[in-house]
């Protein structure tokens, strides 16, 4: 996790170097693109995690209900 944060800070420091040499509109692009890409990656990972969690919870519930029926509980 710390490495990820450091990598993000390194990316932003690179973009700040570009900011000093380029015009204002170019800075805007160089700052906005990494922010959106990071947000997109986070959303994708959150979606994958949610799907995995949902299916594992469904599997746990179905197993526990089977065990309950076998033991005579509803």
mmCIF file of N, CA and C in Angstrom:
data_model
loop_
_atom_site.group_PDB
_atom_site.id
_atom_site.type_symbol
_atom_site.label_atom_id
_atom_site.label_comp_id
_atom_site.label_asym_id
_atom_site.label_seq_id
_atom_site.Cartn_x
_atom_site.Cartn_y
_atom_site.Cartn_z
ATOM 1 N N UNK A 1 0.841 -1.206 0.000
ATOM 2 C CA UNK A 1 0.000 0.000 0.000
ATOM 3 C C UNK A 1 0.878 1.259 0.000
ATOM 4 N N UNK A 2 1.935 1.250 0.834
ATOM 5 C CA UNK A 2 2.832 2.409 0.875
ATOM 6 C C UNK A 2 3.526 2.607 -0.460
ATOM 7 N N UNK A 3 3.892 1.503 -1.115
ATOM 8 C CA UNK A 3 4.540 1.604 -2.423
ATOM 9 C C UNK A 3 3.604 2.241 -3.434
ATOM 10 N N UNK A 4 2.314 1.880 -3.354
ATOM 11 C CA UNK A 4 1.321 2.462 -4.272
ATOM 12 C C UNK A 4 1.247 3.973 -4.074
ATOM 13 N N UNK A 5 1.193 4.406 -2.811
ATOM 14 C CA UNK A 5 1.120 5.843 -2.517
ATOM 15 C C UNK A 5 2.370 6.547 -3.029
ATOM 16 N N UNK A 6 3.528 5.930 -2.814
ATOM 17 C CA UNK A 6 4.773 6.527 -3.296
ATOM 18 C C UNK A 6 4.781 6.630 -4.813
ATOM 19 N N UNK A 7 4.290 5.593 -5.482
ATOM 20 C CA UNK A 7 4.232 5.620 -6.948
ATOM 21 C C UNK A 7 3.339 6.755 -7.427
ATOM 22 N N UNK A 8 2.200 6.938 -6.766
ATOM 23 C CA UNK A 8 1.283 8.024 -7.154
ATOM 24 C C UNK A 8 1.964 9.375 -6.945
ATOM 25 N N UNK A 9 2.676 9.533 -5.825
ATOM 26 C CA UNK A 9 3.363 10.798 -5.587
ATOM 27 C C UNK A 9 4.460 11.031 -6.611
ATOM 28 N N UNK A 10 5.157 9.951 -7.006
ATOM 29 C CA UNK A 10 6.186 10.092 -8.051
ATOM 30 C C UNK A 10 5.563 10.546 -9.356
ATOM 31 N N UNK A 11 4.417 9.981 -9.702
ATOM 32 C CA UNK A 11 3.721 10.384 -10.929
ATOM 33 C C UNK A 11 3.376 11.865 -10.861
ATOM 34 N N UNK A 12 2.834 12.296 -9.714
ATOM 35 C CA UNK A 12 2.440 13.702 -9.596
ATOM 36 C C UNK A 12 3.660 14.621 -9.625
ATOM 37 N N UNK A 13 4.795 14.164 -9.071
ATOM 38 C CA UNK A 13 5.993 15.009 -9.133
ATOM 39 C C UNK A 13 6.473 15.133 -10.573
ATOM 40 N N UNK A 14 6.371 14.048 -11.349
ATOM 41 C CA UNK A 14 6.718 14.123 -12.775
ATOM 42 C C UNK A 14 5.820 15.124 -13.483
ATOM 43 N N UNK A 15 4.514 15.059 -13.185
ATOM 44 C CA UNK A 15 3.590 15.977 -13.842
ATOM 45 C C UNK A 15 3.854 17.413 -13.418
ATOM 46 N N UNK A 16 4.284 17.622 -12.176
ATOM 47 C CA UNK A 16 4.583 18.994 -11.747
ATOM 48 C C UNK A 16 5.817 19.511 -12.489
ATOM 49 N N UNK A 17 6.767 18.625 -12.816
ATOM 50 C CA UNK A 17 7.916 19.055 -13.626
ATOM 51 C C UNK A 17 7.435 19.492 -15.010
ATOM 52 N N UNK A 18 6.482 18.737 -15.569
ATOM 53 C CA UNK A 18 5.931 19.135 -16.870
ATOM 54 C C UNK A 18 5.240 20.491 -16.758
ATOM 55 N N UNK A 19 4.574 20.716 -15.632
ATOM 56 C CA UNK A 19 3.833 21.978 -15.443
ATOM 57 C C UNK A 19 4.743 23.185 -15.598
ATOM 58 N N UNK A 20 5.964 23.080 -15.070
ATOM 59 C CA UNK A 20 6.862 24.241 -15.099
ATOM 60 C C UNK A 20 7.280 24.591 -16.523
ATOM 61 N N UNK A 21 7.352 23.576 -17.394
ATOM 62 C CA UNK A 21 7.882 23.823 -18.729
ATOM 63 C C UNK A 21 6.794 24.077 -19.778
ATOM 64 N N UNK A 22 5.561 23.675 -19.492
ATOM 65 C CA UNK A 22 4.520 23.752 -20.525
ATOM 66 C C UNK A 22 3.535 24.881 -20.234
ATOM 67 N N UNK A 23 2.602 25.062 -21.183
ATOM 68 C CA UNK A 23 1.595 26.114 -21.012
ATOM 69 C C UNK A 23 0.500 25.667 -20.049
ATOM 70 N N UNK A 24 -0.423 26.585 -19.746
ATOM 71 C CA UNK A 24 -1.452 26.316 -18.739
ATOM 72 C C UNK A 24 -2.382 25.181 -19.136
ATOM 73 N N UNK A 25 -2.823 25.142 -20.392
ATOM 74 C CA UNK A 25 -3.762 24.103 -20.816
ATOM 75 C C UNK A 25 -3.105 22.723 -20.763
ATOM 76 N N UNK A 26 -1.808 22.663 -21.074
ATOM 77 C CA UNK A 26 -1.094 21.387 -21.025
ATOM 78 C C UNK A 26 -1.007 20.886 -19.588
ATOM 79 N N UNK A 27 -0.784 21.813 -18.636
ATOM 80 C CA UNK A 27 -0.736 21.395 -17.225
ATOM 81 C C UNK A 27 -2.050 20.758 -16.831
ATOM 82 N N UNK A 28 -3.118 21.397 -17.253
ATOM 83 C CA UNK A 28 -4.448 20.926 -16.900
ATOM 84 C C UNK A 28 -4.616 19.480 -17.360
ATOM 85 N N UNK A 29 -4.209 19.199 -18.598
ATOM 86 C CA UNK A 29 -4.326 17.842 -19.142
ATOM 87 C C UNK A 29 -3.447 16.885 -18.338
ATOM 88 N N UNK A 30 -2.218 17.304 -18.032
ATOM 89 C CA UNK A 30 -1.283 16.418 -17.341
ATOM 90 C C UNK A 30 -1.722 16.136 -15.907
ATOM 91 N N UNK A 31 -2.491 17.032 -15.316
ATOM 92 C CA UNK A 31 -2.968 16.792 -13.950
ATOM 93 C C UNK A 31 -4.271 15.999 -13.963
ATOM 94 N N UNK A 32 -5.158 16.284 -14.926
ATOM 95 C CA UNK A 32 -6.479 15.646 -14.940
ATOM 96 C C UNK A 32 -6.388 14.182 -15.342
ATOM 97 N N UNK A 33 -5.556 13.873 -16.349
ATOM 98 C CA UNK A 33 -5.504 12.493 -16.856
ATOM 99 C C UNK A 33 -5.108 11.488 -15.763
ATOM 100 N N UNK A 34 -4.022 11.712 -14.995
ATOM 101 C CA UNK A 34 -3.679 10.731 -13.954
ATOM 102 C C UNK A 34 -4.751 10.604 -12.880
ATOM 103 N N UNK A 35 -5.400 11.721 -12.527
ATOM 104 C CA UNK A 35 -6.450 11.653 -11.506
ATOM 105 C C UNK A 35 -7.588 10.756 -11.995
ATOM 106 N N UNK A 36 -8.017 10.972 -13.241
ATOM 107 C CA UNK A 36 -9.117 10.162 -13.762
ATOM 108 C C UNK A 36 -8.711 8.710 -13.931
ATOM 109 N N UNK A 37 -7.476 8.457 -14.353
ATOM 110 C CA UNK A 37 -7.037 7.072 -14.532
ATOM 111 C C UNK A 37 -6.992 6.345 -13.189
ATOM 112 N N UNK A 38 -6.515 7.045 -12.154
ATOM 113 C CA UNK A 38 -6.464 6.425 -10.821
ATOM 114 C C UNK A 38 -7.872 6.157 -10.316
ATOM 115 N N UNK A 39 -8.775 7.113 -10.500
ATOM 116 C CA UNK A 39 -10.166 6.912 -10.069
ATOM 117 C C UNK A 39 -10.807 5.741 -10.821
ATOM 118 N N UNK A 40 -10.527 5.657 -12.114
ATOM 119 C CA UNK A 40 -11.091 4.566 -12.912
ATOM 120 C C UNK A 40 -10.582 3.222 -12.406
ATOM 121 N N UNK A 41 -9.285 3.127 -12.131
ATOM 122 C CA UNK A 41 -8.722 1.880 -11.607
ATOM 123 C C UNK A 41 -9.352 1.525 -10.260
ATOM 124 N N UNK A 42 -9.517 2.513 -9.390
ATOM 125 C CA UNK A 42 -10.126 2.258 -8.088
ATOM 126 C C UNK A 42 -11.559 1.752 -8.247
ATOM 127 N N UNK A 43 -12.300 2.353 -9.187
ATOM 128 C CA UNK A 43 -13.681 1.910 -9.410
ATOM 129 C C UNK A 43 -13.715 0.478 -9.937
ATOM 130 N N UNK A 44 -12.791 0.139 -10.838
ATOM 131 C CA UNK A 44 -12.750 -1.223 -11.380
ATOM 132 C C UNK A 44 -12.444 -2.213 -10.264
ATOM 133 N N UNK A 45 -11.427 -1.888 -9.433
ATOM 134 C CA UNK A 45 -11.076 -2.795 -8.339
ATOM 135 C C UNK A 45 -12.223 -2.937 -7.345
ATOM 136 N N UNK A 46 -12.925 -1.834 -7.063
ATOM 137 C CA UNK A 46 -14.055 -1.891 -6.140
ATOM 138 C C UNK A 46 -15.159 -2.778 -6.715
ATOM 139 N N UNK A 47 -15.408 -2.666 -8.017
ATOM 140 C CA UNK A 47 -16.423 -3.505 -8.658
ATOM 141 C C UNK A 47 -16.059 -4.975 -8.581
ATOM 142 N N UNK A 48 -14.795 -5.297 -8.862
ATOM 143 C CA UNK A 48 -14.355 -6.698 -8.801
ATOM 144 C C UNK A 48 -14.487 -7.217 -7.374
ATOM 145 N N UNK A 49 -14.053 -6.408 -6.403
ATOM 146 C CA UNK A 49 -14.127 -6.829 -5.000
ATOM 147 C C UNK A 49 -15.575 -7.042 -4.580
ATOM 148 N N UNK A 50 -16.466 -6.157 -5.016
ATOM 149 C CA UNK A 50 -17.883 -6.291 -4.662
ATOM 150 C C UNK A 50 -18.468 -7.575 -5.253
ATOM 151 N N UNK A 51 -18.138 -7.856 -6.516
ATOM 152 C CA UNK A 51 -18.658 -9.076 -7.158
ATOM 153 C C UNK A 51 -18.149 -10.308 -6.424
ATOM 154 N N UNK A 52 -16.844 -10.340 -6.121
ATOM 155 C CA UNK A 52 -16.279 -11.502 -5.416
ATOM 156 C C UNK A 52 -16.944 -11.654 -4.055
ATOM 157 N N UNK A 53 -17.068 -10.559 -3.312
ATOM 158 C CA UNK A 53 -17.671 -10.597 -1.983
ATOM 159 C C UNK A 53 -19.119 -11.076 -2.065
ATOM 160 N N UNK A 54 -19.857 -10.580 -3.057
ATOM 161 C CA UNK A 54 -21.271 -10.933 -3.200
ATOM 162 C C UNK A 54 -21.416 -12.431 -3.453
ATOM 163 N N UNK A 55 -20.604 -12.962 -4.377
ATOM 164 C CA UNK A 55 -20.743 -14.387 -4.689
ATOM 165 C C UNK A 55 -20.262 -15.262 -3.544
ATOM 166 N N UNK A 56 -19.204 -14.846 -2.825
ATOM 167 C CA UNK A 56 -18.755 -15.660 -1.699
ATOM 168 C C UNK A 56 -19.801 -15.638 -0.593
ATOM 169 N N UNK A 57 -20.440 -14.481 -0.349
ATOM 170 C CA UNK A 57 -21.495 -14.415 0.661
ATOM 171 C C UNK A 57 -22.675 -15.293 0.269
ATOM 172 N N UNK A 58 -23.025 -15.278 -1.031
ATOM 173 C CA UNK A 58 -24.137 -16.115 -1.492
ATOM 174 C C UNK A 58 -23.805 -17.592 -1.291
ATOM 175 N N UNK A 59 -22.551 -17.970 -1.567
ATOM 176 C CA UNK A 59 -22.149 -19.369 -1.402
ATOM 177 C C UNK A 59 -22.191 -19.758 0.077
ATOM 178 N N UNK A 60 -21.724 -18.865 0.955
ATOM 179 C CA UNK A 60 -21.739 -19.148 2.393
ATOM 180 C C UNK A 60 -23.175 -19.315 2.873
ATOM 181 N N UNK A 61 -24.077 -18.436 2.412
ATOM 182 C CA UNK A 61 -25.471 -18.527 2.837
ATOM 183 C C UNK A 61 -26.104 -19.825 2.374
ATOM 184 N N UNK A 62 -25.854 -20.219 1.120
ATOM 185 C CA UNK A 62 -26.479 -21.443 0.611
ATOM 186 C C UNK A 62 -25.935 -22.657 1.357
ATOM 187 N N UNK A 63 -24.623 -22.665 1.673
ATOM 188 C CA UNK A 63 -24.047 -23.794 2.420
ATOM 189 C C UNK A 63 -24.655 -23.873 3.817
ATOM 190 N N UNK A 64 -24.752 -22.721 4.476
ATOM 191 C CA UNK A 64 -25.259 -22.732 5.852
ATOM 192 C C UNK A 64 -26.729 -23.160 5.868
ATOM 193 N N UNK A 65 -27.491 -22.759 4.838
ATOM 194 C CA UNK A 65 -28.897 -23.150 4.825
ATOM 195 C C UNK A 65 -29.023 -24.659 4.580
ATOM 196 N N UNK A 66 -28.137 -25.210 3.753
ATOM 197 C CA UNK A 66 -28.166 -26.665 3.542
ATOM 198 C C UNK A 66 -27.860 -27.404 4.838
ATOM 199 N N UNK A 67 -26.849 -26.921 5.552
ATOM 200 C CA UNK A 67 -26.483 -27.560 6.811
ATOM 201 C C UNK A 67 -27.659 -27.485 7.780
ATOM 202 N N UNK A 68 -28.330 -26.344 7.842
ATOM 203 C CA UNK A 68 -29.467 -26.186 8.742
ATOM 204 C C UNK A 68 -30.587 -27.146 8.405
ATOM 205 N N UNK A 69 -30.863 -27.329 7.112
ATOM 206 C CA UNK A 69 -31.934 -28.258 6.716
ATOM 207 C C UNK A 69 -31.567 -29.687 7.080
ATOM 208 N N UNK A 70 -30.295 -30.019 6.906
ATOM 209 C CA UNK A 70 -29.869 -31.389 7.202
ATOM 210 C C UNK A 70 -30.033 -31.690 8.688
ATOM 211 N N UNK A 71 -29.809 -30.683 9.516
ATOM 212 C CA UNK A 71 -29.916 -30.894 10.960
ATOM 213 C C UNK A 71 -31.349 -30.725 11.462
ATOM 214 N N UNK A 72 -32.271 -30.419 10.571
ATOM 215 C CA UNK A 72 -33.660 -30.301 10.963
ATOM 216 C C UNK A 72 -34.097 -28.903 11.300
ATOM 217 N N UNK A 73 -33.178 -27.907 11.152
ATOM 218 C CA UNK A 73 -33.568 -26.521 11.399
ATOM 219 C C UNK A 73 -33.967 -25.876 10.077
ATOM 220 N N UNK A 74 -34.786 -24.857 10.149
ATOM 221 C CA UNK A 74 -35.201 -24.166 8.918
ATOM 222 C C UNK A 74 -34.348 -22.924 8.745
#
